[in-house]
Coordinates of C-alpha atoms in Angstrom, one line a residue:
X274 CA -23.8 17.7 11.1
X275 CA -23.7 15.1 14.1
X276 CA -23.1 11.5 13.1
X277 CA -24.8 10.2 15.9
X278 CA -28.1 11.8 15.1
X279 CA -27.8 10.7 11.6
X280 CA -29.6 8.5 9.1
X281 CA -27.3 7.3 6.7
X282 CA -27.2 5.3 3.3
X283 CA -24.3 3.6 2.0
X284 CA -24.2 2.3 -1.4
X285 CA -21.9 -0.9 -2.1
X286 CA -22.0 -1.7 1.5
X287 CA -21.3 -5.4 1.3
X288 CA -17.6 -5.3 1.2
X289 CA -14.4 -3.1 1.4
X290 CA -14.8 0.7 2.3
X291 CA -18.5 0.5 2.0
X292 CA -18.5 -2.1 4.7
X293 CA -16.0 0.1 6.7
X294 CA -18.4 3.1 6.3
X295 CA -21.3 0.9 7.9
X296 CA -18.8 -0.3 10.5
X297 CA -17.8 3.3 11.5
X298 CA -21.3 4.7 11.3
X299 CA -22.4 2.1 13.8
X300 CA -19.5 2.8 16.1
X301 CA -20.3 6.5 16.0
X302 CA -23.9 6.0 16.9
X303 CA -25.6 6.6 13.9
X304 CA -29.3 6.1 14.5
X305 CA -30.1 4.0 11.4
X306 CA -28.0 2.8 8.6
X307 CA -29.2 1.6 5.0
X308 CA -26.5 -0.8 3.8
X309 CA -27.2 -1.3 0.0
X310 CA -25.9 -3.5 -2.6
X311 CA -27.2 -4.9 -5.7
X312 CA -27.7 -8.4 -4.1
X313 CA -29.2 -8.0 -1.0
X314 CA -27.9 -11.4 0.2
X315 CA -24.3 -10.2 0.3
X316 CA -25.2 -7.9 3.0
X317 CA -26.0 -10.6 5.6
X318 CA -22.6 -10.6 7.5
X319 CA -22.7 -6.2 8.0
X320 CA -26.4 -6.6 9.0
X321 CA -25.7 -9.2 11.6
X322 CA -23.7 -6.7 13.5
X323 CA -27.1 -4.9 14.6
X324 CA -30.0 -5.9 12.8
X325 CA -32.3 -3.3 14.6
X326 CA -30.0 -0.1 13.3
X327 CA -28.5 -1.6 9.8
X328 CA -31.1 -2.0 7.5
X329 CA -30.2 -4.1 4.0
X330 CA -31.7 -2.3 0.9
X331 CA -31.4 -3.7 -2.6
X332 CA -30.3 -1.0 -4.8
X333 CA -28.5 -1.1 -8.3
X334 CA -27.1 2.2 -8.8
X335 CA -27.1 1.7 -12.6
X336 CA -30.7 1.1 -12.6
X337 CA -32.7 4.7 -11.9
X338 CA -35.8 2.5 -11.4
X339 CA -34.3 0.6 -8.8
X340 CA -33.2 3.6 -7.1
X341 CA -36.5 5.6 -7.4
X342 CA -38.3 2.6 -5.6
X343 CA -35.8 2.7 -2.6
X344 CA -36.1 6.3 -2.3
X345 CA -40.0 6.4 -2.0
X346 CA -39.5 4.1 1.4
X347 CA -36.2 5.9 2.6
X348 CA -37.6 9.3 3.4
X349 CA -35.5 9.9 6.7
X350 CA -32.2 9.9 5.1
X351 CA -30.0 12.8 5.8
X352 CA -26.5 11.4 4.8
X353 CA -25.8 9.9 1.6
X354 CA -22.6 8.0 1.2
X355 CA -21.9 7.3 -2.5
X356 CA -19.5 4.5 -2.3
X357 CA -20.4 1.9 -5.1
X358 CA -17.9 2.0 -7.7
X359 CA -16.3 -0.4 -10.3
X360 CA -12.5 -0.8 -11.7
X361 CA -11.6 -2.0 -15.2
X362 CA -8.1 -2.6 -16.6
X363 CA -6.3 -2.6 -19.7
X364 CA -6.0 1.1 -20.9
X365 CA -7.7 2.7 -23.7
X366 CA -6.5 0.5 -26.6
X367 CA -7.4 -3.1 -26.3
X368 CA -10.2 -4.9 -27.6
X369 CA -12.6 -4.5 -24.6
X370 CA -11.7 -1.2 -23.8
X371 CA -14.7 0.6 -25.0
X372 CA -17.0 -1.8 -23.1
X373 CA -14.8 -1.2 -20.1
X374 CA -15.2 2.6 -20.2
X375 CA -18.9 2.5 -20.7
X376 CA -19.4 0.2 -17.7
X377 CA -17.3 2.4 -15.4
X378 CA -18.7 5.8 -16.5
X379 CA -22.3 4.1 -15.9
X380 CA -21.4 3.1 -12.4
X381 CA -18.9 5.4 -11.2
X382 CA -20.4 8.8 -12.9
X383 CA -23.8 8.1 -13.7
X384 CA -24.9 5.9 -11.0
X385 CA -23.6 8.5 -8.4
X386 CA -25.5 11.3 -10.4
X387 CA -28.6 9.4 -10.4
X388 CA -28.3 8.8 -6.4
X389 CA -27.7 12.3 -6.0
X390 CA -30.7 13.3 -7.9
X391 CA -33.2 10.7 -6.2
X392 CA -32.0 11.9 -2.6
X393 CA -31.2 15.6 -2.7
X394 CA -34.9 16.5 -2.3
X395 CA -35.1 14.1 0.5
X396 CA -32.0 15.6 2.3
X397 CA -33.6 19.1 1.5
X398 CA -36.9 18.0 3.5
X399 CA -34.6 16.6 6.2
X400 CA -32.7 19.9 7.0
X401 CA -30.0 19.8 4.2
X402 CA -27.7 16.8 5.7
X403 CA -24.7 15.7 3.6
X404 CA -23.4 13.9 0.7
X405 CA -20.1 12.2 0.7
X406 CA -18.6 10.9 -2.7
X407 CA -16.0 8.4 -3.0
X408 CA -13.3 9.9 -5.4
X409 CA -9.7 8.9 -5.9
X410 CA -6.3 10.4 -6.3
X411 CA -6.9 9.3 -9.9
X412 CA -9.7 12.1 -10.0
X413 CA -6.9 14.6 -10.3
X414 CA -4.3 12.7 -12.1
X415 CA -4.8 9.8 -14.6
X416 CA -3.4 6.7 -13.8
X417 CA -2.7 5.0 -17.1
X418 CA -2.9 1.4 -16.0
X419 CA -6.4 2.5 -15.2
X420 CA -7.0 4.9 -17.6
X421 CA -10.9 4.9 -18.3
X422 CA -11.5 4.5 -14.3
X423 CA -9.5 7.7 -14.1
X424 CA -11.5 9.4 -16.6
X425 CA -14.6 8.1 -14.6
X426 CA -13.4 9.4 -11.4
X427 CA -12.3 12.6 -12.8
X428 CA -16.1 13.1 -14.2
X429 CA -17.1 12.2 -10.7
X430 CA -14.9 15.0 -9.2
X431 CA -16.5 17.5 -11.5
X432 CA -20.1 16.3 -10.5
X433 CA -19.1 16.8 -6.9
X434 CA -18.0 20.2 -7.7
X435 CA -21.2 21.1 -9.4
X436 CA -23.6 19.4 -7.1
X437 CA -21.8 21.1 -4.3
X438 CA -22.8 24.5 -5.9
X439 CA -26.4 23.6 -6.9
X440 CA -27.1 22.0 -3.5
X441 CA -25.7 24.8 -1.2
X442 CA -28.8 26.9 -1.2
X443 CA -30.7 24.0 0.4
X444 CA -27.7 23.8 3.1
X445 CA -26.5 20.3 1.9
X446 CA -22.7 19.6 2.4
X447 CA -21.0 17.7 -0.4
X448 CA -17.8 16.1 0.6
X449 CA -15.2 14.4 -1.8
X450 CA -13.0 11.8 -0.7
X451 CA -9.9 11.4 -2.7
X452 CA -8.1 8.1 -1.3
X453 CA -4.9 6.6 -2.5
X454 CA -4.8 2.7 -2.9
X455 CA -6.8 1.0 -0.4
X456 CA -6.5 -2.5 1.0
X457 CA -9.5 -4.0 -0.7
X458 CA -10.0 -6.4 -3.5
X459 CA -10.5 -3.8 -6.0
X460 CA -6.9 -2.4 -5.6
X461 CA -5.3 -6.1 -5.9
X462 CA -1.9 -5.6 -7.7
X463 CA -1.7 -2.0 -7.5
X464 CA 2.2 -1.3 -6.7
X465 CA 1.6 1.5 -3.9
X466 CA 1.4 1.4 -0.4
X467 CA -2.4 0.6 1.0
X468 CA -4.1 1.9 3.8
X469 CA -7.0 0.2 5.5
X470 CA -10.6 0.6 4.7
X471 CA -11.5 1.9 8.0
X472 CA -8.9 4.8 7.7
X473 CA -11.1 6.1 4.8
X474 CA -14.3 5.9 6.6
X475 CA -13.0 7.5 9.8
X476 CA -11.7 10.4 7.9
X477 CA -14.8 11.0 5.9
X478 CA -17.1 10.9 8.9
X479 CA -14.8 13.5 10.9
X480 CA -14.8 15.7 7.6
X481 CA -18.9 15.4 7.5
X482 CA -19.0 16.5 11.4
X483 CA -16.7 19.3 10.7
X484 CA -17.9 20.6 7.2
X485 CA -14.9 19.7 5.4
X486 CA -15.4 19.7 1.6
X487 CA -12.4 18.0 0.4
X488 CA -10.7 15.0 2.3
X489 CA -7.2 13.5 1.7
X490 CA -7.5 10.9 4.0
X491 CA -3.9 8.9 3.5
X492 CA -0.3 9.8 2.9
X493 CA -0.4 8.9 -1.0
X494 CA -3.3 11.3 -1.1
X495 CA -1.8 13.9 0.7
X496 CA 1.4 13.6 -1.4
X497 CA -0.3 13.5 -4.8
X498 CA -2.2 16.7 -3.8
X499 CA 1.0 18.5 -2.5
X500 CA 2.8 17.4 -5.7
X501 CA -0.1 18.9 -8.0
X502 CA -0.1 22.0 -6.2
X503 CA 3.7 22.4 -6.8
X504 CA 4.3 21.0 -10.2
X505 CA 1.1 19.0 -11.8
X506 CA 3.3 18.1 -14.9
X507 CA 5.8 16.1 -12.9
X508 CA 3.0 14.3 -11.1
X509 CA 1.5 13.3 -14.5
X510 CA 4.9 12.0 -15.7
X511 CA 5.2 10.2 -12.4
X512 CA 2.1 8.3 -12.9
X513 CA 3.0 7.7 -16.7
X514 CA 5.9 5.9 -15.5
X515 CA 3.7 3.1 -14.1
X516 CA 3.2 1.7 -17.7
X517 CA 5.2 -1.2 -18.5
X518 CA 8.0 -0.4 -21.0

């Protein structure tokens, strides 16, 4: 699909990669961009870039009623970018591990599932369109310092594959993006080289235009996937070594 003829919806658009997506869509000439976040007031800065083309919408992706209400009025969407997500810390065995795991799974997996279910019929009516899901290198290898986050992103990877299969008949492209560490507030303290959010957004939009299903948008991502193809157990052990001794 052509980005300059798209009507896009971006979740978690108030900061980080989501904000970079809105900026990249605007620069690429998208006809309309629905910038969404739980708190609509947090979108003021991004909307100020172009209030006529960037429209703020309140969506809580963990609340199906919130999504349904928004979808009823956003019938022109043909590009859905599922960016919103959360990241906890602490591994699997501290006192808040279960609460953290539920929070991450409800947002990163179920929230994206809710969005896809609500907007897939709209995409179908608009010719198929595309869905882009923000995954992670932790979708394919567990990063133990973010264990349950990794599990939620692995679930999202499986969802992405399943949605791709089920939506192929309606002509919907489903893209998975697998960044390594990105220079956002969410990745503070991650001891790896980071890339700017704009790099993720631009690589994703290029993939959508070219019909590419899986995107490795940065050197860390490319290295991890190359390592998995060669020796997945070695990659697992490498990341296990991140745990403090």
